[in-house]
């Protein structure tokens, strides 16, 4: 079937699945590309109508006469069939013995005389009914119980509505009820209140609303987040006001595409790494201030700063992110995220091969390193790796992919001619 | 009460047509044939026409946006025009521009829409304009909607009606209620308004296609739907016809959340994940069509190329398409060396079909190519590896690191959430410190307003923080190794009373959902339903169906149902003559109803199971779902 990439070997070997990859160097994918070429190269007259594809549609037959469907019929009558629809017998509590359809009730002209059960049944079937009879609270509750018992949400809502109206008419009761609701589902209710901020368009008013939320008894965990939300918007408003009229070089070179208001924390950090890199911690817009205020992890910070600085092609800044000096003053590169991920991000921001090569070399895992080097065409890394593996065959294969007489090509040539190396194949 | 009569009329009409349209097939060698569901379309169309004729004269028709595609599948503009519909508008909840004297609204029963209509009517009143208004609710009206009309003072000005368009057949074996909101309303909001709708859909099926011999189900909603269906049948007419399917299985979506959260790798599922199949049709953009325009294609059994690859694991699709391309070339090549007569015959008999196939082939090759590109970009391989590890309960720390990086890089908000939920369900909740840290990072990356999303996910049990007591699980599993099964059962009982848990790991073990490590899985020759997830996992929902059908009930599965929080049932139908026809085809057709949505992967798995067991499954679902739709329904990050 498919050929697994070296980096996947461990996974595929240790796992029960046959290798299946979505890699674009995949054999089957090239096979697919070929098929596409083949299909597209088949020459046919393109004169036919474009509707063919639509015509395949799975549609019904043409409209029939509608007369048969509108035939005069009596309203549904129960047939005398002896077959009854079985109940779930494991749950006797669900079954209600004796249908409310007593014969006498059919002859009753007065809707006000119907039992709760019959009333609910009538409601379910859309027949005339009256709720007037259910005046006492107890009657109303009986009605509600009946509606709940038949699982008809439509009827439950309707009956709840009349109950609620009663409640509305009694201010004291309503207050008690609201308080009860609050106590029951306080956290969810608090969050619903907090959600209101989304309906406020004006950022100043939104900020003030969030501020008013700070005193609410959120759970400790959520309180921190709501506090962060307020702080974030407050800072965004300050940054936005100043950046809107900013005339620094960076804003001219890369005009802002959108306002920073209401963006997530990480987007704000990215923005700050893009436009305000190197500012002192004292300013609200500086990356270090944002990092500290919102307790952003080192890993998250590096990822975001890397993305922003790579986008600007500031390779020097990228280097400084990873440089660490030891006590002897030597610089060494360290990263809280895997260097293969770093390479990935650099590549997505079209870093030049020299930059990529340096970081590919830093990848710890030899398999990941080789596959990274192959993917990003870091010839030197590939050649050195094969040389170190004493893999002559792979070098020969790789040479064929290179341009004749390019420096890389010549490098392989020299290696292959080197009699000092003891090849393994 | 015209609606009642309408409905009754439709049912009695069914009786008269059924005789003629009824399946003529009597002999089946292997898999039984399926009932003809196009009848349902015809019924819906005829009732709509009847309702339109209730408002004679020219009228403008306003249609709810999410009803447009379903309507398209059963009627077309010509039919509407024939019944004096002048202009068609989409409901946008904005002021309208219409010069018609009659306005007809075809809508879902939603308060917001009814309020909008009331505002229109009141605005007309203020302007001194007289019009007739009619609201057609589908599939049914709710009292709450009528109350709105009453409260807004327009009750008498607006007439209302019901269009009982309960079921849209999407394909030979897929029936949809097209109610995506069923999921959130029922499972998150606890609103049972759609229970009767589902019951009515079953009643409709029973009225048209006959009775059943056995009903199985699991889930709170499933139970309520069954009861509602029973009530409806007891009250209505009974038919004593030869049934066209005999077994029914009802299942709640919250019985199995793992399956819809997994990345789909079967062709149809993958197309749905990436391009979103809407009402059986997909729009392929320029990247697929290799031109500057998009093409809408119906994806169903009528598409000869699609029907052969829809259930295949994606890795098999290339080979198939390549072979097809070669065959096509050969077929075209036949033209060479033909004389005039032969050429004439070729053009008349074969060319059209070949061109059709050619076009479909190009589209599916284009789609596959585009899917490959998208999936490579998103590091799909790593994503799948993480999902498989979570399902297997293997290298969980590495998975958490991967998810964390996924969140940190701010890539797909939905995918991050999906992985978090998978982690939580498979691990019975997250350790407190992991939960807090991942939640904090998620809010930092995607916006603090997702606090509400997290509250929703918690409420549904999709993403939870382990409670202190739950560390007992570790002890439970340790003790489990030391004592016998019976004791374990008792222990499990005691422990599960502590908290509602997903119990995925235990269920997976008991039902063998995750095949043993170290075994080759040849995706070309699938040996079980696990192939729909690359051999890594058998969908829990489908496994339950398989087991219950095999045992003809829940006997012997007590531990499983206990871990699923009970609510299972099995009832035998009343038709006493069922013995006599127990060997007919109908006995081998099983209707499975998913309450809260069903994925294409599950449908593929059931098709596979059907082939294995010589039976056919018909899927009835409240809507087609996938991980994105499921999670998007639970987001609460916008006004």
PDB file of N, CA, C and O in Angstrom, chain B residues 29 39 56 90 175 235 376 385 412 431 469 556:
ATOM      1  N   UNK B  29     -32.204 -12.489  -3.188  1.00  0.00           N
ATOM      2  CA  UNK B  29     -31.201 -13.511  -2.944  1.00  0.00           C
ATOM      3  C   UNK B  29     -30.457 -13.184  -1.658  1.00  0.00           C
ATOM      4  O   UNK B  29     -30.409 -13.948  -0.740  1.00  0.00           O
ATOM      5  N   UNK B  39     -42.174   8.070  -2.086  1.00  0.00           N
ATOM      6  CA  UNK B  39     -43.577   8.298  -1.744  1.00  0.00           C
ATOM      7  C   UNK B  39     -43.721   9.408  -0.705  1.00  0.00           C
ATOM      8  O   UNK B  39     -44.651  10.213  -0.746  1.00  0.00           O
ATOM      9  N   UNK B  56     -56.104  31.231  -2.040  1.00  0.00           N
ATOM     10  CA  UNK B  56     -56.203  31.382  -3.486  1.00  0.00           C
ATOM     11  C   UNK B  56     -55.733  32.770  -3.934  1.00  0.00           C
ATOM     12  O   UNK B  56     -55.759  33.712  -3.143  1.00  0.00           O
ATOM     13  N   UNK B  90     -36.397  34.899   0.878  1.00  0.00           N
ATOM     14  CA  UNK B  90     -35.830  34.188   2.012  1.00  0.00           C
ATOM     15  C   UNK B  90     -36.160  34.992   3.266  1.00  0.00           C
ATOM     16  O   UNK B  90     -36.073  36.216   3.246  1.00  0.00           O
ATOM     17  N   UNK B 175     -33.069   8.822   5.818  1.00  0.00           N
ATOM     18  CA  UNK B 175     -34.203   9.717   5.972  1.00  0.00           C
ATOM     19  C   UNK B 175     -33.836  10.752   7.024  1.00  0.00           C
ATOM     20  O   UNK B 175     -33.298  10.414   8.068  1.00  0.00           O
ATOM     21  N   UNK B 235     -54.027   6.335  19.460  1.00  0.00           N
ATOM     22  CA  UNK B 235     -55.113   7.255  19.212  1.00  0.00           C
ATOM     23  C   UNK B 235     -55.570   7.211  17.756  1.00  0.00           C
ATOM     24  O   UNK B 235     -56.728   7.405  17.452  1.00  0.00           O
ATOM     25  N   UNK B 376      -2.951  17.706   4.180  1.00  0.00           N
ATOM     26  CA  UNK B 376      -1.511  17.758   4.411  1.00  0.00           C
ATOM     27  C   UNK B 376      -1.166  19.054   5.114  1.00  0.00           C
ATOM     28  O   UNK B 376      -0.336  19.097   6.009  1.00  0.00           O
ATOM     29  N   UNK B 385      -3.117  10.570  14.585  1.00  0.00           N
ATOM     30  CA  UNK B 385      -2.318   9.797  15.531  1.00  0.00           C
ATOM     31  C   UNK B 385      -2.761  10.114  16.956  1.00  0.00           C
ATOM     32  O   UNK B 385      -2.921   9.216  17.782  1.00  0.00           O
ATOM     33  N   UNK B 412      -7.349  25.924  14.074  1.00  0.00           N
ATOM     34  CA  UNK B 412      -8.784  25.617  14.182  1.00  0.00           C
ATOM     35  C   UNK B 412      -9.366  25.505  15.596  1.00  0.00           C
ATOM     36  O   UNK B 412      -9.119  24.562  16.337  1.00  0.00           O
ATOM     37  N   UNK B 431      -7.874  15.779  34.735  1.00  0.00           N
ATOM     38  CA  UNK B 431      -7.357  16.107  36.054  1.00  0.00           C
ATOM     39  C   UNK B 431      -7.528  17.607  36.251  1.00  0.00           C
ATOM     40  O   UNK B 431      -7.402  18.378  35.302  1.00  0.00           O
ATOM     41  N   UNK B 469     -13.559  12.740  44.174  1.00  0.00           N
ATOM     42  CA  UNK B 469     -13.975  11.374  44.406  1.00  0.00           C
ATOM     43  C   UNK B 469     -13.609  10.422  43.289  1.00  0.00           C
ATOM     44  O   UNK B 469     -13.501   9.218  43.491  1.00  0.00           O
ATOM     45  N   UNK B 556     -27.868  -9.924  28.796  1.00  0.00           N
ATOM     46  CA  UNK B 556     -26.437 -10.191  28.765  1.00  0.00           C
ATOM     47  C   UNK B 556     -25.612  -8.927  28.608  1.00  0.00           C
ATOM     48  O   UNK B 556     -24.386  -8.974  28.568  1.00  0.00           O
TER      49      UNK B 556
END
